Amino acid sequence: MSYYSETIRVIAGTAHPELAGRIVADMKSELCACQIGRFPDGEIDIKIDDDVRGADCFVVQPLCPPVNENWIELLLLLDCLRRASAGRVTAVMPYYGYARKDRKDEGRVPISAKVVANTLSAGGADRVLTVDMHAAQIQGFYDIPVDHLYAKPVLMRAIRDMHIDNPVIVTPDVGGIKMARAYAKVINADLAIVDKRRVSGTETTVEHMIGEVEGRNVIIVDDMISTGGSISQASRVCKKHGARSIVIAVSHAVLCGPAVERLDKCPADTILVTDTIPSRASIPHQLKVVSVAPLLSRAIQNLHDSRSLSVLFDKLGDD
Ligand code: R5P
């Protein structure tokens, strides 16, 4: 049990200061004064300028590319706050990197998501706040509380505002069925599944559609777009099976490697993503970004006040 004062401090790492700024703007507050630079040899140099003694501190740092840099910086920020006698420290990771390495699925490989958990716990985090982890069971890698939020209410509100007739929710692979079902339930839509067969880490091939999309307005949902292979192929399969229009709704726009080019060329009309990861300079023409800042701001406020977060799970995010 940690004891903290009434002061909330939101500290922005360099991974996504824009999102941290949006969170404090929603809280009608300001970021904690902090300098993050580099020593001449490239090592990270941190100095927190505001008093954090006894404060309830929230470090906003998604583990997005460059993930290794952002991870180390987060650990240094946690250590900095611990040594500055912060009352409680929460690692706010709107995107949890390395989450796809959550088990030993072949010999002689690390469980990287567990290593992230070990280092954060040892590094001084009292809690973790995250959004749409690729594998929810990663919470079990921690012996500290992990609050796992969903971007669904934020994305669903944007979808609702598009007034889509006769929608069908599509998951690009069987692993996404649970998430797709949750989306379908909100708008009382049917469900369809693209049968994805993965060839390698960067290449996928998809062939079959389980369910009916002909003449329907399709909403493909997934937790992340990485190289864009899965989702652009899924949209092509939907088109091939007669989809009328296609909206892609994804929590995390990692957009690495050939993603932008692949998405630009895919038949999706709209690609809705959240701002858990900073926007790239070049983006696909269909991209629309909705912010999770109000969601995170509410979560931070509720955590500070020891109020439940479950109120943030089911609603459409408009209160
Ligand atoms: C897979 O299980 C995930 O939910 C995503 O579909 C996948 O990681 C996306 O990767 P990419 O964009 O490289 O196909």
mmCIF file of C-alpha atoms and ligand atoms in Angstrom:
data_model
loop_
_atom_site.group_PDB
_atom_site.id
_atom_site.type_symbol
_atom_site.label_atom_id
_atom_site.label_comp_id
_atom_site.label_asym_id
_atom_site.label_seq_id
_atom_site.Cartn_x
_atom_site.Cartn_y
_atom_site.Cartn_z
ATOM 1 C CA MET A 1 0.000 0.000 0.000
ATOM 2 C CA SER A 2 1.512 3.336 -1.010
ATOM 3 C CA TYR A 3 0.701 6.637 0.647
ATOM 4 C CA TYR A 4 0.581 9.735 -1.487
ATOM 5 C CA SER A 5 -0.409 13.337 -1.124
ATOM 6 C CA GLU A 6 -3.228 15.156 -2.941
ATOM 7 C CA THR A 7 -0.775 16.338 -5.581
ATOM 8 C CA ILE A 8 -0.939 14.618 -8.969
ATOM 9 C CA ARG A 9 2.145 14.930 -11.155
ATOM 10 C CA VAL A 10 2.000 13.832 -14.792
ATOM 11 C CA ILE A 11 5.474 13.334 -16.225
ATOM 12 C CA ALA A 12 5.945 13.097 -19.999
ATOM 13 C CA GLY A 13 8.679 10.850 -21.325
ATOM 14 C CA THR A 14 9.950 11.649 -24.801
ATOM 15 C CA ALA A 15 8.036 8.768 -26.448
ATOM 16 C CA HIS A 16 4.797 10.735 -26.789
ATOM 17 C CA PRO A 17 4.797 14.174 -25.107
ATOM 18 C CA GLU A 18 1.815 15.247 -27.275
ATOM 19 C CA LEU A 19 -0.433 12.626 -25.674
ATOM 20 C CA ALA A 20 0.815 13.534 -22.178
ATOM 21 C CA GLY A 21 0.006 17.174 -23.033
ATOM 22 C CA ARG A 22 -3.512 16.196 -24.157
ATOM 23 C CA ILE A 23 -4.042 14.250 -20.916
ATOM 24 C CA VAL A 24 -3.087 17.178 -18.679
ATOM 25 C CA ALA A 25 -5.117 19.569 -20.853
ATOM 26 C CA ASP A 26 -8.143 17.332 -20.261
ATOM 27 C CA MET A 27 -7.336 17.359 -16.531
ATOM 28 C CA LYS A 28 -7.022 21.167 -16.710
ATOM 29 C CA SER A 29 -3.566 20.739 -15.278
ATOM 30 C CA GLU A 30 0.041 20.998 -16.450
ATOM 31 C CA LEU A 31 2.905 18.635 -17.049
ATOM 32 C CA CYS A 32 5.487 18.217 -14.333
ATOM 33 C CA ALA A 33 8.593 20.234 -15.243
ATOM 34 C CA CYS A 34 11.219 17.800 -16.382
ATOM 35 C CA GLN A 35 14.285 17.835 -18.617
ATOM 36 C CA ILE A 36 15.224 14.814 -20.653
ATOM 37 C CA GLY A 37 18.338 15.084 -22.779
ATOM 38 C CA ARG A 38 21.400 13.159 -23.784
ATOM 39 C CA PHE A 39 24.929 12.916 -22.524
ATOM 40 C CA PRO A 40 27.544 13.210 -25.271
ATOM 41 C CA ASP A 41 27.853 9.422 -25.461
ATOM 42 C CA GLY A 42 24.104 8.976 -26.064
ATOM 43 C CA GLU A 43 23.150 7.966 -22.526
ATOM 44 C CA ILE A 44 19.874 9.472 -21.274
ATOM 45 C CA ASP A 45 20.133 12.485 -18.949
ATOM 46 C CA ILE A 46 17.066 13.209 -16.776
ATOM 47 C CA LYS A 47 16.264 15.931 -14.255
ATOM 48 C CA ILE A 48 12.802 16.488 -12.744
ATOM 49 C CA ASP A 49 12.476 20.148 -11.807
ATOM 50 C CA ASP A 50 9.194 20.141 -9.829
ATOM 51 C CA ASP A 51 8.950 18.839 -6.275
ATOM 52 C CA VAL A 52 7.445 15.330 -6.368
ATOM 53 C CA ARG A 53 7.908 14.401 -2.695
ATOM 54 C CA GLY A 54 4.852 12.434 -1.578
ATOM 55 C CA ALA A 55 3.074 13.119 -4.890
ATOM 56 C CA ASP A 56 0.942 10.685 -6.909
ATOM 57 C CA CYS A 57 3.061 10.454 -10.070
ATOM 58 C CA PHE A 58 2.031 9.197 -13.505
ATOM 59 C CA VAL A 59 4.749 8.694 -16.117
ATOM 60 C CA VAL A 60 3.303 8.695 -19.637
ATOM 61 C CA GLN A 61 5.531 6.606 -21.882
ATOM 62 C CA PRO A 62 4.180 4.220 -24.553
ATOM 63 C CA LEU A 63 6.663 1.487 -25.454
ATOM 64 C CA CYS A 64 6.399 2.275 -29.163
ATOM 65 C CA PRO A 65 9.318 2.544 -31.595
ATOM 66 C CA PRO A 66 12.100 3.182 -30.739
ATOM 67 C CA VAL A 67 10.918 0.709 -28.107
ATOM 68 C CA ASN A 68 14.270 -0.066 -26.511
ATOM 69 C CA GLU A 69 15.095 3.631 -26.031
ATOM 70 C CA ASN A 70 11.636 4.360 -24.649
ATOM 71 C CA TRP A 71 11.801 1.390 -22.289
ATOM 72 C CA ILE A 72 15.148 2.446 -20.769
ATOM 73 C CA GLU A 73 13.971 6.043 -20.481
ATOM 74 C CA LEU A 74 10.847 4.874 -18.622
ATOM 75 C CA LEU A 75 12.990 2.871 -16.191
ATOM 76 C CA LEU A 76 15.231 5.885 -15.556
ATOM 77 C CA LEU A 77 12.179 8.097 -14.960
ATOM 78 C CA LEU A 78 10.779 5.573 -12.451
ATOM 79 C CA ASP A 79 14.110 5.449 -10.639
ATOM 80 C CA CYS A 80 14.324 9.230 -10.650
ATOM 81 C CA LEU A 81 10.873 9.531 -9.050
ATOM 82 C CA ARG A 82 11.592 6.840 -6.461
ATOM 83 C CA ARG A 83 14.790 8.586 -5.382
ATOM 84 C CA ALA A 84 12.929 11.912 -5.284
ATOM 85 C CA SER A 85 10.547 10.359 -2.695
ATOM 86 C CA ALA A 86 7.420 10.282 -4.862
ATOM 87 C CA GLY A 87 4.476 8.886 -2.892
ATOM 88 C CA ARG A 88 3.236 6.541 -5.618
ATOM 89 C CA VAL A 89 4.487 5.966 -9.150
ATOM 90 C CA THR A 90 2.313 4.667 -11.996
ATOM 91 C CA ALA A 91 3.806 3.709 -15.348
ATOM 92 C CA VAL A 92 1.246 4.824 -17.926
ATOM 93 C CA MET A 93 1.984 2.801 -21.050
ATOM 94 C CA PRO A 94 -0.797 3.532 -23.557
ATOM 95 C CA TYR A 95 0.964 1.016 -25.827
ATOM 96 C CA TYR A 96 2.681 -1.983 -24.224
ATOM 97 C CA GLY A 97 5.612 -2.967 -26.450
ATOM 98 C CA TYR A 98 6.972 -6.526 -26.619
ATOM 99 C CA ALA A 99 3.468 -7.780 -25.785
ATOM 100 C CA ARG A 100 3.518 -10.185 -28.715
ATOM 101 C CA LYS A 101 6.324 -12.124 -27.000
ATOM 102 C CA ASP A 102 4.178 -13.320 -24.106
ATOM 103 C CA ARG A 103 5.026 -17.021 -24.135
ATOM 104 C CA LYS A 104 7.725 -19.477 -25.095
ATOM 105 C CA ASP A 105 6.228 -20.780 -28.314
ATOM 106 C CA GLU A 106 9.482 -22.387 -29.458
ATOM 107 C CA GLY A 107 12.794 -23.352 -27.896
ATOM 108 C CA ARG A 108 15.456 -20.812 -26.878
ATOM 109 C CA VAL A 109 13.359 -17.625 -27.096
ATOM 110 C CA PRO A 110 12.766 -15.022 -24.362
ATOM 111 C CA ILE A 111 9.395 -14.095 -22.893
ATOM 112 C CA SER A 112 10.014 -10.424 -23.551
ATOM 113 C CA ALA A 113 6.705 -9.178 -22.110
ATOM 114 C CA LYS A 114 7.720 -10.783 -18.791
ATOM 115 C CA VAL A 115 11.118 -9.049 -18.936
ATOM 116 C CA VAL A 116 9.331 -5.710 -19.381
ATOM 117 C CA ALA A 117 7.211 -6.556 -16.320
ATOM 118 C CA ASN A 118 10.229 -7.611 -14.226
ATOM 119 C CA THR A 119 12.129 -4.431 -15.006
ATOM 120 C CA LEU A 120 9.195 -2.110 -14.351
ATOM 121 C CA SER A 121 8.429 -3.723 -11.007
ATOM 122 C CA ALA A 122 12.091 -3.750 -9.977
ATOM 123 C CA GLY A 123 12.509 -0.233 -11.358
ATOM 124 C CA GLY A 124 10.026 1.280 -8.930
ATOM 125 C CA ALA A 125 6.559 1.203 -10.519
ATOM 126 C CA ASP A 126 3.748 0.832 -7.973
ATOM 127 C CA ARG A 127 1.125 0.354 -10.667
ATOM 128 C CA VAL A 128 0.800 0.047 -14.421
ATOM 129 C CA LEU A 129 -1.897 1.659 -16.533
ATOM 130 C CA THR A 130 -2.149 0.478 -20.102
ATOM 131 C CA VAL A 131 -4.515 0.258 -23.081
ATOM 132 C CA ASP A 132 -5.400 -2.829 -25.142
ATOM 133 C CA MET A 133 -2.450 -5.041 -24.349
ATOM 134 C CA HIS A 134 -1.986 -7.588 -27.107
ATOM 135 C CA ALA A 135 -2.392 -10.354 -24.503
ATOM 136 C CA ALA A 136 -4.432 -9.509 -21.405
ATOM 137 C CA GLN A 137 -2.769 -12.287 -19.417
ATOM 138 C CA ILE A 138 0.405 -10.176 -19.279
ATOM 139 C CA GLN A 139 -1.232 -8.615 -16.212
ATOM 140 C CA GLY A 140 -0.326 -11.854 -14.454
ATOM 141 C CA PHE A 141 3.379 -11.164 -15.055
ATOM 142 C CA TYR A 142 3.097 -8.450 -12.398
ATOM 143 C CA ASP A 143 2.614 -8.617 -8.637
ATOM 144 C CA ILE A 144 1.576 -4.962 -8.622
ATOM 145 C CA PRO A 145 -1.829 -3.727 -9.856
ATOM 146 C CA VAL A 146 -2.221 -3.432 -13.610
ATOM 147 C CA ASP A 147 -5.158 -1.425 -14.915
ATOM 148 C CA HIS A 148 -5.999 -2.509 -18.434
ATOM 149 C CA LEU A 149 -8.178 -0.036 -20.321
ATOM 150 C CA TYR A 150 -9.855 -0.593 -23.677
ATOM 151 C CA ALA A 151 -9.844 1.798 -26.605
ATOM 152 C CA LYS A 152 -13.162 0.298 -27.703
ATOM 153 C CA PRO A 153 -15.395 3.021 -26.222
ATOM 154 C CA VAL A 154 -13.312 5.717 -27.936
ATOM 155 C CA LEU A 155 -13.287 3.957 -31.316
ATOM 156 C CA MET A 156 -16.952 2.928 -31.021
ATOM 157 C CA ARG A 157 -18.017 6.507 -30.459
ATOM 158 C CA ALA A 158 -16.262 7.513 -33.693
ATOM 159 C CA ILE A 159 -17.882 4.568 -35.489
ATOM 160 C CA ARG A 160 -21.317 5.424 -34.109
ATOM 161 C CA ASP A 161 -20.885 8.979 -35.405
ATOM 162 C CA MET A 162 -20.327 7.554 -38.904
ATOM 163 C CA HIS A 163 -23.926 6.143 -38.897
ATOM 164 C CA ILE A 164 -22.954 2.921 -40.676
ATOM 165 C CA ASP A 165 -25.957 0.887 -41.958
ATOM 166 C CA ASN A 166 -26.084 -2.876 -41.868
ATOM 167 C CA PRO A 167 -22.617 -3.269 -40.318
ATOM 168 C CA VAL A 168 -20.684 -6.472 -39.827
ATOM 169 C CA ILE A 169 -17.669 -6.621 -37.522
ATOM 170 C CA VAL A 170 -14.749 -8.533 -38.993
ATOM 171 C CA THR A 171 -11.678 -9.845 -37.201
ATOM 172 C CA PRO A 172 -8.558 -10.323 -39.347
ATOM 173 C CA ASP A 173 -7.636 -13.515 -37.471
ATOM 174 C CA VAL A 174 -9.152 -16.025 -35.063
ATOM 175 C CA GLY A 175 -7.073 -14.578 -32.203
ATOM 176 C CA GLY A 176 -9.148 -11.389 -32.455
ATOM 177 C CA ILE A 177 -12.570 -13.036 -32.028
ATOM 178 C CA LYS A 178 -13.016 -11.966 -28.399
ATOM 179 C CA MET A 179 -12.259 -8.343 -29.233
ATOM 180 C CA ALA A 180 -14.471 -8.403 -32.350
ATOM 181 C CA ARG A 181 -17.336 -9.920 -30.382
ATOM 182 C CA ALA A 182 -17.079 -7.111 -27.830
ATOM 183 C CA TYR A 183 -17.342 -4.534 -30.636
ATOM 184 C CA ALA A 184 -20.225 -6.397 -32.298
ATOM 185 C CA LYS A 185 -22.126 -6.500 -29.000
ATOM 186 C CA VAL A 186 -22.059 -2.703 -28.640
ATOM 187 C CA ILE A 187 -23.776 -2.107 -31.987
ATOM 188 C CA ASN A 188 -25.637 -5.404 -32.175
ATOM 189 C CA ALA A 189 -23.809 -6.364 -35.385
ATOM 190 C CA ASP A 190 -22.950 -9.729 -36.947
ATOM 191 C CA LEU A 191 -19.451 -11.143 -36.817
ATOM 192 C CA ALA A 192 -17.188 -12.499 -39.565
ATOM 193 C CA ILE A 193 -13.667 -13.916 -39.423
ATOM 194 C CA VAL A 194 -10.847 -13.757 -41.931
ATOM 195 C CA ASP A 195 -8.916 -16.996 -41.820
ATOM 196 C CA LYS A 196 -5.319 -15.755 -41.630
ATOM 197 C CA ARG A 197 -2.387 -18.080 -42.105
ATOM 198 C CA ARG A 198 0.889 -16.474 -41.019
ATOM 199 C CA VAL A 199 3.905 -17.247 -43.199
ATOM 200 C CA SER A 200 6.575 -15.349 -41.218
ATOM 201 C CA GLY A 201 6.911 -12.435 -38.770
ATOM 202 C CA THR A 202 6.504 -9.876 -41.550
ATOM 203 C CA GLU A 203 4.554 -11.770 -44.218
ATOM 204 C CA THR A 204 1.004 -13.093 -43.901
ATOM 205 C CA THR A 205 -1.304 -14.795 -46.313
ATOM 206 C CA VAL A 206 -5.092 -14.853 -45.947
ATOM 207 C CA GLU A 207 -7.601 -16.693 -48.046
ATOM 208 C CA HIS A 208 -10.964 -17.533 -46.476
ATOM 209 C CA MET A 209 -13.896 -15.662 -44.958
ATOM 210 C CA ILE A 210 -15.974 -17.274 -42.231
ATOM 211 C CA GLY A 211 -19.296 -15.422 -42.178
ATOM 212 C CA GLU A 212 -21.149 -13.132 -44.571
ATOM 213 C CA VAL A 213 -19.904 -9.734 -45.769
ATOM 214 C CA GLU A 214 -21.532 -9.503 -49.215
ATOM 215 C CA GLY A 215 -23.312 -6.159 -49.640
ATOM 216 C CA ARG A 216 -22.498 -5.259 -46.039
ATOM 217 C CA ASN A 217 -20.615 -2.341 -44.542
ATOM 218 C CA VAL A 218 -17.630 -3.933 -42.903
ATOM 219 C CA ILE A 219 -15.811 -2.758 -39.795
ATOM 220 C CA ILE A 220 -12.513 -4.609 -39.337
ATOM 221 C CA VAL A 221 -11.233 -4.385 -35.754
ATOM 222 C CA ASP A 222 -7.813 -5.271 -34.359
ATOM 223 C CA ASP A 223 -5.527 -4.268 -31.525
ATOM 224 C CA MET A 224 -2.663 -3.017 -33.673
ATOM 225 C CA ILE A 225 -1.361 -2.312 -37.121
ATOM 226 C CA SER A 226 2.320 -3.114 -37.265
ATOM 227 C CA THR A 227 3.525 -3.689 -40.831
ATOM 228 C CA GLY A 228 -0.060 -3.444 -42.090
ATOM 229 C CA GLY A 229 0.071 -6.923 -43.653
ATOM 230 C CA SER A 230 -2.788 -8.506 -41.698
ATOM 231 C CA ILE A 231 -5.248 -5.663 -41.938
ATOM 232 C CA SER A 232 -4.648 -4.700 -45.568
ATOM 233 C CA GLN A 233 -4.998 -8.332 -46.637
ATOM 234 C CA ALA A 234 -8.124 -8.707 -44.513
ATOM 235 C CA SER A 235 -9.637 -5.662 -46.233
ATOM 236 C CA ARG A 236 -8.845 -7.198 -49.622
ATOM 237 C CA VAL A 237 -10.527 -10.453 -48.617
ATOM 238 C CA CYS A 238 -13.607 -8.498 -47.494
ATOM 239 C CA LYS A 239 -13.708 -6.662 -50.836
ATOM 240 C CA LYS A 240 -13.285 -9.920 -52.737
ATOM 241 C CA HIS A 241 -16.260 -11.327 -50.809
ATOM 242 C CA GLY A 242 -18.466 -8.382 -51.794
ATOM 243 C CA ALA A 243 -18.132 -5.874 -48.923
ATOM 244 C CA ARG A 244 -19.822 -2.563 -49.808
ATOM 245 C CA SER A 245 -17.590 -0.319 -47.697
ATOM 246 C CA ILE A 246 -14.768 -0.944 -45.255
ATOM 247 C CA VAL A 247 -13.801 0.834 -42.060
ATOM 248 C CA ILE A 248 -10.732 -0.338 -40.170
ATOM 249 C CA ALA A 249 -10.719 0.414 -36.428
ATOM 250 C CA VAL A 250 -7.498 -0.290 -34.576
ATOM 251 C CA SER A 251 -6.219 0.739 -31.145
ATOM 252 C CA HIS A 252 -2.484 1.069 -31.835
ATOM 253 C CA ALA A 253 -1.046 2.468 -35.084
ATOM 254 C CA VAL A 254 2.536 1.234 -34.874
ATOM 255 C CA LEU A 255 2.835 1.662 -38.657
ATOM 256 C CA CYS A 256 6.328 0.325 -39.216
ATOM 257 C CA GLY A 257 8.118 -0.873 -42.352
ATOM 258 C CA PRO A 258 5.796 -0.980 -45.388
ATOM 259 C CA ALA A 259 2.606 -0.225 -43.382
ATOM 260 C CA VAL A 260 1.804 3.201 -44.860
ATOM 261 C CA GLU A 261 2.254 2.044 -48.441
ATOM 262 C CA ARG A 262 0.209 -1.123 -47.838
ATOM 263 C CA LEU A 263 -2.646 0.766 -46.159
ATOM 264 C CA ASP A 264 -2.660 3.513 -48.746
ATOM 265 C CA LYS A 265 -3.254 0.903 -51.451
ATOM 266 C CA CYS A 266 -5.747 -1.247 -49.532
ATOM 267 C CA PRO A 267 -9.505 -0.963 -50.258
ATOM 268 C CA ALA A 268 -10.421 0.480 -46.829
ATOM 269 C CA ASP A 269 -12.401 3.725 -46.995
ATOM 270 C CA THR A 270 -11.501 4.862 -43.479
ATOM 271 C CA ILE A 271 -8.803 3.773 -41.043
ATOM 272 C CA LEU A 272 -9.632 4.808 -37.488
ATOM 273 C CA VAL A 273 -6.808 4.635 -34.961
ATOM 274 C CA THR A 274 -6.132 6.150 -31.553
ATOM 275 C CA ASP A 275 -3.228 8.312 -30.473
ATOM 276 C CA THR A 276 -1.606 5.773 -28.126
ATOM 277 C CA ILE A 277 1.394 6.074 -30.463
ATOM 278 C CA PRO A 278 2.605 9.368 -31.980
ATOM 279 C CA SER A 279 1.613 10.143 -35.555
ATOM 280 C CA ARG A 280 4.207 9.520 -38.243
ATOM 281 C CA ALA A 281 5.203 12.157 -40.775
ATOM 282 C CA SER A 282 3.767 10.069 -43.582
ATOM 283 C CA ILE A 283 0.337 8.495 -43.063
ATOM 284 C CA PRO A 284 -2.146 6.594 -45.240
ATOM 285 C CA HIS A 285 -4.739 8.857 -46.872
ATOM 286 C CA GLN A 286 -7.670 7.115 -45.102
ATOM 287 C CA LEU A 287 -6.300 7.669 -41.563
ATOM 288 C CA LYS A 288 -8.398 9.342 -38.862
ATOM 289 C CA VAL A 289 -7.071 9.642 -35.321
ATOM 290 C CA VAL A 290 -9.226 9.732 -32.192
ATOM 291 C CA SER A 291 -7.689 10.527 -28.843
ATOM 292 C CA VAL A 292 -7.496 8.305 -25.771
ATOM 293 C CA ALA A 293 -6.426 11.326 -23.704
ATOM 294 C CA PRO A 294 -9.874 11.832 -22.061
ATOM 295 C CA LEU A 295 -9.976 8.110 -21.213
ATOM 296 C CA LEU A 296 -6.510 8.216 -19.632
ATOM 297 C CA SER A 297 -7.255 11.479 -17.881
ATOM 298 C CA ARG A 298 -10.386 9.950 -16.295
ATOM 299 C CA ALA A 299 -8.432 6.836 -15.359
ATOM 300 C CA ILE A 300 -5.675 8.876 -13.691
ATOM 301 C CA GLN A 301 -8.212 10.929 -11.781
ATOM 302 C CA ASN A 302 -10.122 7.814 -10.659
ATOM 303 C CA LEU A 303 -6.921 6.039 -9.607
ATOM 304 C CA HIS A 304 -5.882 9.080 -7.617
ATOM 305 C CA ASP A 305 -9.279 9.191 -5.904
ATOM 306 C CA SER A 306 -9.312 5.380 -5.383
ATOM 307 C CA ARG A 307 -12.424 5.093 -7.536
ATOM 308 C CA SER A 308 -13.290 2.197 -9.804
ATOM 309 C CA LEU A 309 -12.127 2.192 -13.425
ATOM 310 C CA SER A 310 -14.772 -0.224 -14.661
ATOM 311 C CA VAL A 311 -17.047 2.718 -15.444
ATOM 312 C CA LEU A 312 -14.602 3.442 -18.313
ATOM 313 C CA PHE A 313 -14.938 0.008 -19.914
ATOM 314 C CA ASP A 314 -18.421 -0.221 -21.365
ATOM 315 C CA LYS A 315 -19.604 3.213 -22.231
ATOM 316 C CA LEU A 316 -19.222 4.881 -25.593
ATOM 317 C CA GLY A 317 -16.821 7.360 -24.034
ATOM 318 C CA ASP A 318 -19.054 10.389 -24.371
ATOM 319 C CA ASP A 319 -19.526 11.335 -20.751
HETATM 320 C C1 R5P B 1 -1.906 -10.232 -34.403
HETATM 321 O O1 R5P B 1 -2.155 -11.136 -33.646
HETATM 322 C C2 R5P B 1 -2.226 -8.814 -34.089
HETATM 323 O O2 R5P B 1 -3.483 -8.664 -33.512
HETATM 324 C C3 R5P B 1 -2.122 -7.954 -35.329
HETATM 325 O O3 R5P B 1 -3.081 -8.416 -36.257
HETATM 326 C C4 R5P B 1 -0.761 -8.051 -35.941
HETATM 327 O O4 R5P B 1 0.225 -7.946 -34.965
HETATM 328 C C5 R5P B 1 -0.587 -6.945 -36.934
HETATM 329 O O5 R5P B 1 0.672 -7.085 -37.526
HETATM 330 P P1 R5P B 1 0.917 -6.606 -39.021
HETATM 331 O O6 R5P B 1 0.322 -5.231 -39.151
HETATM 332 O O7 R5P B 1 2.434 -6.618 -39.155
HETATM 333 O O8 R5P B 1 0.269 -7.610 -39.909
#
